[in-house]
Coordinates of N, CA and C in Angstrom, one line a residue:
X28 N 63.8 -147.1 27.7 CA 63.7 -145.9 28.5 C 64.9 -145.0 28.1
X29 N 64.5 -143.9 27.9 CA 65.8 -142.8 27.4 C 66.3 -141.9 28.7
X30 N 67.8 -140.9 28.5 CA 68.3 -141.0 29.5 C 67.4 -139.7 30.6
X31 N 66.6 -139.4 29.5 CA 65.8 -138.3 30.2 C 64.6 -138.8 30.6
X32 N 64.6 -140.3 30.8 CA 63.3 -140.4 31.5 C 64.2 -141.2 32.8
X33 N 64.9 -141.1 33.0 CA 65.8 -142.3 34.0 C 66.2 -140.7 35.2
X34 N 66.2 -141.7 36.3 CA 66.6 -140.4 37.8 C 67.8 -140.1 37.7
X35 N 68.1 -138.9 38.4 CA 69.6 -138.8 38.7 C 70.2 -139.9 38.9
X36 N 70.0 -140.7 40.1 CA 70.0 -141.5 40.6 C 70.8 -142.8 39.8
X37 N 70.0 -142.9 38.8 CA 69.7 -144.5 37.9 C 70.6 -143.6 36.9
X38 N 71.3 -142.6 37.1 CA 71.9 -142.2 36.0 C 74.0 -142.5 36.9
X39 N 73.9 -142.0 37.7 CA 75.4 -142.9 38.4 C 75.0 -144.0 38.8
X40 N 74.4 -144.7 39.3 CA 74.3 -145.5 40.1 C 73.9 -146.7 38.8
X41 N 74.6 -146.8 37.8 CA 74.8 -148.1 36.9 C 76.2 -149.2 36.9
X42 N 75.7 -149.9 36.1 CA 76.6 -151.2 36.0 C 78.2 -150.8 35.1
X43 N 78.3 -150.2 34.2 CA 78.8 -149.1 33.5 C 79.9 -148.4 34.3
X44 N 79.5 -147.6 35.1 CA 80.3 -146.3 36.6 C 80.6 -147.5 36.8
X45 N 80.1 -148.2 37.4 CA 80.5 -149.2 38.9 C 81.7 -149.6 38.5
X46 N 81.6 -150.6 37.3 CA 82.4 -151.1 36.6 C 84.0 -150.4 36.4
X47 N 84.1 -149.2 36.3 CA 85.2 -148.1 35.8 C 85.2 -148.5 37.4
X48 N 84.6 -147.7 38.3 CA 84.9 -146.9 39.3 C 85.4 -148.4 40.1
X49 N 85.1 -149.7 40.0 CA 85.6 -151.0 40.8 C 87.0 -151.2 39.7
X50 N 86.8 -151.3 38.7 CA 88.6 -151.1 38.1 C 89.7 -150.5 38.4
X51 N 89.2 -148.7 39.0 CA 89.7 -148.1 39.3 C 90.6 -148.3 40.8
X52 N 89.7 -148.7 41.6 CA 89.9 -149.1 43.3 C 90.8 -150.0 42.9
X53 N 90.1 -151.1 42.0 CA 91.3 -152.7 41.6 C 92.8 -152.0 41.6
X54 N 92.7 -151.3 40.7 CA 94.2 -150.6 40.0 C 95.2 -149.8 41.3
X55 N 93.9 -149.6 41.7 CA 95.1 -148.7 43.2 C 95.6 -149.5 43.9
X56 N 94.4 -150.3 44.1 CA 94.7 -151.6 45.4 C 96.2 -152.2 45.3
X57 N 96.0 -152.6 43.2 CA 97.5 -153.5 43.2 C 98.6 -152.7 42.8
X58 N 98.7 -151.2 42.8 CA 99.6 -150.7 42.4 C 100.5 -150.5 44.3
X59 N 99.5 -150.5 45.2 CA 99.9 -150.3 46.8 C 100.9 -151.8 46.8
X60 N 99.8 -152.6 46.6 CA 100.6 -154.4 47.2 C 101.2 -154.4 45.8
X61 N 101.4 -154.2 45.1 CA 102.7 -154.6 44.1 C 102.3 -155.8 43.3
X62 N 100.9 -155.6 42.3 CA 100.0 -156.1 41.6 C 99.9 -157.2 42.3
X63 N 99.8 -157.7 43.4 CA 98.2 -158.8 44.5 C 97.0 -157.8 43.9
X64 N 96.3 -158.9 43.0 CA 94.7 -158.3 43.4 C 94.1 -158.6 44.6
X65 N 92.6 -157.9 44.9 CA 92.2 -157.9 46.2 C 91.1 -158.8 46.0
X66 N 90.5 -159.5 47.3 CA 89.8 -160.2 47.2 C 88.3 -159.8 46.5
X67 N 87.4 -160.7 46.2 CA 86.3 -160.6 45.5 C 85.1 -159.6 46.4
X68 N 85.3 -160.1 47.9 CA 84.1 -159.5 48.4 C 84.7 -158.1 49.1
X69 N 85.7 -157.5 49.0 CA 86.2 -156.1 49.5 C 85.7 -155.3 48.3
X70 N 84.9 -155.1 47.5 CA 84.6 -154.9 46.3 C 83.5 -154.4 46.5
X71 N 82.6 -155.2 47.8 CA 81.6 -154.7 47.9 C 81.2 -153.5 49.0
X72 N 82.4 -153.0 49.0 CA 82.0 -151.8 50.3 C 82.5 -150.5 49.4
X73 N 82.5 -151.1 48.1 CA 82.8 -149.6 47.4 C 82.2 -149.1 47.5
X74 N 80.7 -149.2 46.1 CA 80.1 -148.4 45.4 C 79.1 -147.7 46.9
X75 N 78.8 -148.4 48.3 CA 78.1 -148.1 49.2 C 78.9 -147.1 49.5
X76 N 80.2 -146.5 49.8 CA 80.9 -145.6 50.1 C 81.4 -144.2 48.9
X77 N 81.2 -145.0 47.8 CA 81.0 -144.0 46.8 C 79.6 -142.9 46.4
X78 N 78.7 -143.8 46.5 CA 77.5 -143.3 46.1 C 76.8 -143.0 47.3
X79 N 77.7 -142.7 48.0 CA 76.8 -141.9 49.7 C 77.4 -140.8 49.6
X80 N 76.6 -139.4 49.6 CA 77.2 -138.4 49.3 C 78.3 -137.5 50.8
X81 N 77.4 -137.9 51.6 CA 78.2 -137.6 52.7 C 79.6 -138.3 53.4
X82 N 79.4 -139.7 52.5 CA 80.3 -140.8 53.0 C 81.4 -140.2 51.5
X83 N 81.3 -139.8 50.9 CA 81.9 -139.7 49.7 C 82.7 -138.2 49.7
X84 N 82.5 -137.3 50.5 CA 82.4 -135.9 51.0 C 83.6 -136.2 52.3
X85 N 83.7 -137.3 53.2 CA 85.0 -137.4 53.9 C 86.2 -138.2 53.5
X86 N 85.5 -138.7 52.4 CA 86.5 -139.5 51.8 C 87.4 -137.9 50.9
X87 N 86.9 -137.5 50.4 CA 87.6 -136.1 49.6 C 88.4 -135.4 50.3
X88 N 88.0 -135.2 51.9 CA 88.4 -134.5 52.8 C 89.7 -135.3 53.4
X89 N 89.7 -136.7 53.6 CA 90.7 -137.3 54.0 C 92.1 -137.5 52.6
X90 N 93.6 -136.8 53.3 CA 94.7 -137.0 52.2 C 94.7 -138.5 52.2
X91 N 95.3 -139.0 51.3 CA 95.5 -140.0 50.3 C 96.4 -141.2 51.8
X92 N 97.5 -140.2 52.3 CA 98.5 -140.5 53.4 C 97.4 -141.2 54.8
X93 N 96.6 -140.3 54.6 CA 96.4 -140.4 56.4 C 95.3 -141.9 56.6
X94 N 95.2 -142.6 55.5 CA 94.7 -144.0 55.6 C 93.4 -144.1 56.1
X95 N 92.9 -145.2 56.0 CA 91.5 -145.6 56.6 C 91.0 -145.9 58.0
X96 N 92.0 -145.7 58.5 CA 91.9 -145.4 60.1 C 91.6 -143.7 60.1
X97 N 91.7 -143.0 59.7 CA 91.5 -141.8 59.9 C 90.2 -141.0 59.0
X98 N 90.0 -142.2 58.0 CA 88.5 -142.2 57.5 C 87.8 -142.3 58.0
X99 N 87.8 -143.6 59.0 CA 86.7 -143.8 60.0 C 87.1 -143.2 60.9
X100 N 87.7 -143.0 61.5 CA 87.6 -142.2 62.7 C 86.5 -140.6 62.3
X101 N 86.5 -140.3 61.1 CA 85.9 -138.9 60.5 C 84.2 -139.5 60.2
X102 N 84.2 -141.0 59.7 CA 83.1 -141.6 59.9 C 82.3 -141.5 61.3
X103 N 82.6 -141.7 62.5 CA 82.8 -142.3 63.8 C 81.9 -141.0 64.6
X104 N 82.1 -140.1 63.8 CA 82.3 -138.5 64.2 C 80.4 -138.6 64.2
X105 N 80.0 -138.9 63.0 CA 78.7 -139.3 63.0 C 78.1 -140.6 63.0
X106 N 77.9 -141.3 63.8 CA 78.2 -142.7 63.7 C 77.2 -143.3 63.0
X107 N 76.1 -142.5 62.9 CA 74.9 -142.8 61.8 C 75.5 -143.3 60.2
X108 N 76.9 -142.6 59.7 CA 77.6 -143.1 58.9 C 77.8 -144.6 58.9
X109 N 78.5 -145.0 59.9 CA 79.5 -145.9 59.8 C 78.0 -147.0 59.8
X110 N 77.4 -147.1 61.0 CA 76.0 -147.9 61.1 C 75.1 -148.3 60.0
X111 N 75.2 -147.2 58.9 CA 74.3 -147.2 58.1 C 75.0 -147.9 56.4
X112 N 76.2 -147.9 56.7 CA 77.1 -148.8 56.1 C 76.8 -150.1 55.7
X113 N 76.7 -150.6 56.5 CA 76.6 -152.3 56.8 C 75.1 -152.3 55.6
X114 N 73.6 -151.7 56.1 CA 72.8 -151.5 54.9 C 72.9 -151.3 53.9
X115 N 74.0 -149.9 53.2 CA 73.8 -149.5 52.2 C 75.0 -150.8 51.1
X116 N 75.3 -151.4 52.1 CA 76.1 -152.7 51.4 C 75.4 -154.1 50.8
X117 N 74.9 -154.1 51.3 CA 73.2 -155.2 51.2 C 72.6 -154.7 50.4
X118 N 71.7 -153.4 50.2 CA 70.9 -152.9 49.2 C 71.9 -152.9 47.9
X119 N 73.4 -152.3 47.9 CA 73.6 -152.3 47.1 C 74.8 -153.5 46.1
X120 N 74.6 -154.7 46.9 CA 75.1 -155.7 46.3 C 74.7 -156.4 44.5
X121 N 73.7 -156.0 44.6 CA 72.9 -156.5 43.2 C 74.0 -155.6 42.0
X122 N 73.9 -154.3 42.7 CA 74.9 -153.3 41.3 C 76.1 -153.6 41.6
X123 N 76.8 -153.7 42.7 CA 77.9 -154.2 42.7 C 78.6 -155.7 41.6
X124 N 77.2 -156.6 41.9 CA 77.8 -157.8 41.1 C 77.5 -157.2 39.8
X125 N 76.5 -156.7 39.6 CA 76.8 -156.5 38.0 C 77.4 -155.1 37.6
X126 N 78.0 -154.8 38.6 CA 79.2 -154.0 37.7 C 80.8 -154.5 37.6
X127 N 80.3 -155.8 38.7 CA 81.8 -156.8 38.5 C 81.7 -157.5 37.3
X128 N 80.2 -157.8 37.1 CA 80.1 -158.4 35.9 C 80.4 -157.7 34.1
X129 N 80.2 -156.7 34.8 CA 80.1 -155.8 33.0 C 81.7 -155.3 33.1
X130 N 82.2 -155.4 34.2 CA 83.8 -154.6 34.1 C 84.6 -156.4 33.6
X131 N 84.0 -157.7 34.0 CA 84.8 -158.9 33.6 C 84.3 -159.0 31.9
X132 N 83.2 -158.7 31.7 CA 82.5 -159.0 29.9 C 83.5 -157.8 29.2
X133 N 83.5 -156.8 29.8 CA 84.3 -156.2 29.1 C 86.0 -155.8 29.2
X134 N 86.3 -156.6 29.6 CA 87.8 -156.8 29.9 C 88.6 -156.3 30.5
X135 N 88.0 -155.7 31.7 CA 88.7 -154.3 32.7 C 89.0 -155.1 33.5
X136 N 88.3 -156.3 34.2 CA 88.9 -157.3 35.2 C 88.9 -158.4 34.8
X137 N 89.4 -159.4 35.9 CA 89.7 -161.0 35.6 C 89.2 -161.5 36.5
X138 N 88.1 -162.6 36.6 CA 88.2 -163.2 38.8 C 88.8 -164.3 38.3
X139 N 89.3 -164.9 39.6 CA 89.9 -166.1 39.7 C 88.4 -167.0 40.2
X140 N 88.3 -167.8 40.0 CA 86.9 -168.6 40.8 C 87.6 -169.4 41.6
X141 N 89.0 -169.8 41.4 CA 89.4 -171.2 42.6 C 89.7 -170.1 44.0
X142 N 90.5 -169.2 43.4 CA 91.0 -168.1 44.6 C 90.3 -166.6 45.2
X143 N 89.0 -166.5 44.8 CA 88.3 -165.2 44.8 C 89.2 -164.1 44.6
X144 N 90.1 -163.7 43.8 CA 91.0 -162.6 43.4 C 90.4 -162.1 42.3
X145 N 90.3 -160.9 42.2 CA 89.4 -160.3 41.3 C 90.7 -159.2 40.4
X146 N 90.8 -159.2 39.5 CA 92.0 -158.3 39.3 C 91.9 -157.5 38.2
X147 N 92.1 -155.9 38.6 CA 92.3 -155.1 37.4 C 92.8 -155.1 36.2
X148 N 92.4 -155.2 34.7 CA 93.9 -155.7 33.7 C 94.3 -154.3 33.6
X149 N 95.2 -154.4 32.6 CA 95.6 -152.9 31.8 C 95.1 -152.7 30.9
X150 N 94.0 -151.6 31.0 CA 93.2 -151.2 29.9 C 93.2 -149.2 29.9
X151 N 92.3 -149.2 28.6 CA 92.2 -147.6 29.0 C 90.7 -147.5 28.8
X152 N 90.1 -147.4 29.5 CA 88.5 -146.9 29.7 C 88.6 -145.8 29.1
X153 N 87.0 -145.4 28.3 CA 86.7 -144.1 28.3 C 86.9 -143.1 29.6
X154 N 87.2 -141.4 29.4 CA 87.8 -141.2 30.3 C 86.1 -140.6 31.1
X155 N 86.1 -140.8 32.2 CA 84.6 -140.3 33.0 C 84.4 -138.6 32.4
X156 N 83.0 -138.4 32.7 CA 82.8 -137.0 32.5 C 83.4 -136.1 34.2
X157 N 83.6 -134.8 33.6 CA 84.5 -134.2 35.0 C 83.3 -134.2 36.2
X158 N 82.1 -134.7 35.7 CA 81.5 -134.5 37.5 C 81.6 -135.8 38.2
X159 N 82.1 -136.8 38.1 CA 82.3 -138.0 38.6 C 84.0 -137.5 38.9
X160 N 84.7 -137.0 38.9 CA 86.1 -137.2 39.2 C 86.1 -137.2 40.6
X161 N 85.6 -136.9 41.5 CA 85.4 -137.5 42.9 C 85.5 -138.6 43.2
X162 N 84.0 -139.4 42.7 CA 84.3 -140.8 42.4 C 85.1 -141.1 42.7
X163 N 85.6 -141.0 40.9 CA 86.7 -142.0 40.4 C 87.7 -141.6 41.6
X164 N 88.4 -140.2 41.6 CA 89.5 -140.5 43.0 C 89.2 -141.2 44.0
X165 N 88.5 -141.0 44.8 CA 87.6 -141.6 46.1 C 87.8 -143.2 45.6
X166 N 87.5 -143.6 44.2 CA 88.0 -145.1 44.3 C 89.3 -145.4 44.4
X167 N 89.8 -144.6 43.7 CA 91.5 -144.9 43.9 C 92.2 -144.5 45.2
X168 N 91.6 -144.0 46.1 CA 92.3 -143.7 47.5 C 91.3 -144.9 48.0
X169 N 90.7 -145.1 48.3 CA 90.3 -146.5 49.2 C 90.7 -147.5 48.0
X170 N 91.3 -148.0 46.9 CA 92.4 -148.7 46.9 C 93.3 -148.9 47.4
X171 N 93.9 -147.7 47.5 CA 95.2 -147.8 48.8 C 94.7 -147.9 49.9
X172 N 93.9 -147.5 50.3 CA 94.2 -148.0 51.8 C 93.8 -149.2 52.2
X173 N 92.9 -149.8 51.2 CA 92.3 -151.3 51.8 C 93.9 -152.0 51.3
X174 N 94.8 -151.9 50.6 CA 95.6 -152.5 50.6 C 96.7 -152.3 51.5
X175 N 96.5 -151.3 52.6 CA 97.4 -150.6 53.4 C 97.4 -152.0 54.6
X176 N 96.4 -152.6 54.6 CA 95.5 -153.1 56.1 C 94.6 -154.8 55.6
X177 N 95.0 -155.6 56.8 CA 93.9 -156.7 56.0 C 92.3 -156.3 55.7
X178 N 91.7 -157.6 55.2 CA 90.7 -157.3 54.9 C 89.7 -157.3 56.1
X179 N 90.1 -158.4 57.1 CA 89.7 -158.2 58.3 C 89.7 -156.9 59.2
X180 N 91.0 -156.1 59.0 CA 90.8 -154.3 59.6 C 90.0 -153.8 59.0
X181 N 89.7 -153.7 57.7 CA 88.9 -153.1 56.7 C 87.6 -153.3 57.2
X182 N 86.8 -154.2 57.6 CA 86.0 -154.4 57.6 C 85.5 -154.0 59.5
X183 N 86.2 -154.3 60.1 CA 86.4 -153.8 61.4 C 86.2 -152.6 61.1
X184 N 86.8 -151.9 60.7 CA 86.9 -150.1 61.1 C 85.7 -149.7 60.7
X185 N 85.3 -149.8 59.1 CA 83.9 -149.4 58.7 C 82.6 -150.4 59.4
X186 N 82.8 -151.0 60.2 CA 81.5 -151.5 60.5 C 80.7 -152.9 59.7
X187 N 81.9 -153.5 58.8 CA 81.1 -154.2 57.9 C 81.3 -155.5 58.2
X188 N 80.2 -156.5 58.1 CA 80.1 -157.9 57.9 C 80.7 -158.4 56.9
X189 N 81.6 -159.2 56.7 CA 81.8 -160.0 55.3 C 80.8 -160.8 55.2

């Protein structure tokens, strides 16, 4: 299939992006806690919060300072967000694992399997094209702040089940 027969859609929403954009979040996460990587399954409430354009649209709007309590609370505002979270986490687990997978084949991360730590290395990715720089920010601010807070707040504030 060529890239002109593929949706918008199937054109961000690969193993590829995920992969940068889950390195990316990795990278922030441990530049906050002072290289601790973050656990395996906080990984999976990215790409659901990245690739929601409205959830991705408060994330831009929230400064970098004002943390993940004040994300959700902007969440909260429409609560159809936060609610619809918990799904778009489940649907999108399948791309998640394989963009954990294609960012470990290709040496952007490391998991631990005894400890579920999943960790950023030091690499230099190709740099994204400029209409993903959203994204990519948006990953590196919910880096920090999931490292701001356990992973049990984290999952509290947004609505999510581990």
């Amino acid at each position: 299939m060529t890239a002109a027969n593929l949706s918008t859609v199937a054109l961000v929403q690969n193993p590829a992006l995920g992969a940068l954009l889950l390195w990316r979040f990795g990278k922030s996460y441990q530049d906050e806690r002072l290289i601790e990587p973050a656990l395996l399954h906080s990984f999976f409430v990215v790409l659901p919060l990245l690739y929601h354009a409205p959830t991705l649209d408060r994330i831009r709007s929230t400064n970098d300072s004002s943390g993940l309590s004040l994300f959700a609370k902007k969440m909260s505002e429409e609560r159809e967000l936060l609610i619809s979270l918990q799904e778009r986490t489940l649907k999108m687990r399948e791309l998640t694992l394989s963009s954990v997978g294609a960012a470990i084949s290709s040496g952007l991360m490391n998991l631990s399997y005894d400890t579920g730590l999943l960790r950023s290395n030091e690499a230099r990715p190709p740099k994204p094209p400029e209409r993903l720089k959203y994204h990519v920010a948006g990953a590196e601010k919910l880096g920090h702040w999931f490292a701001r807070l356990s992973l049990d707040q984290v999952f509290a504030l947004l609505w999510v089940e581990p």
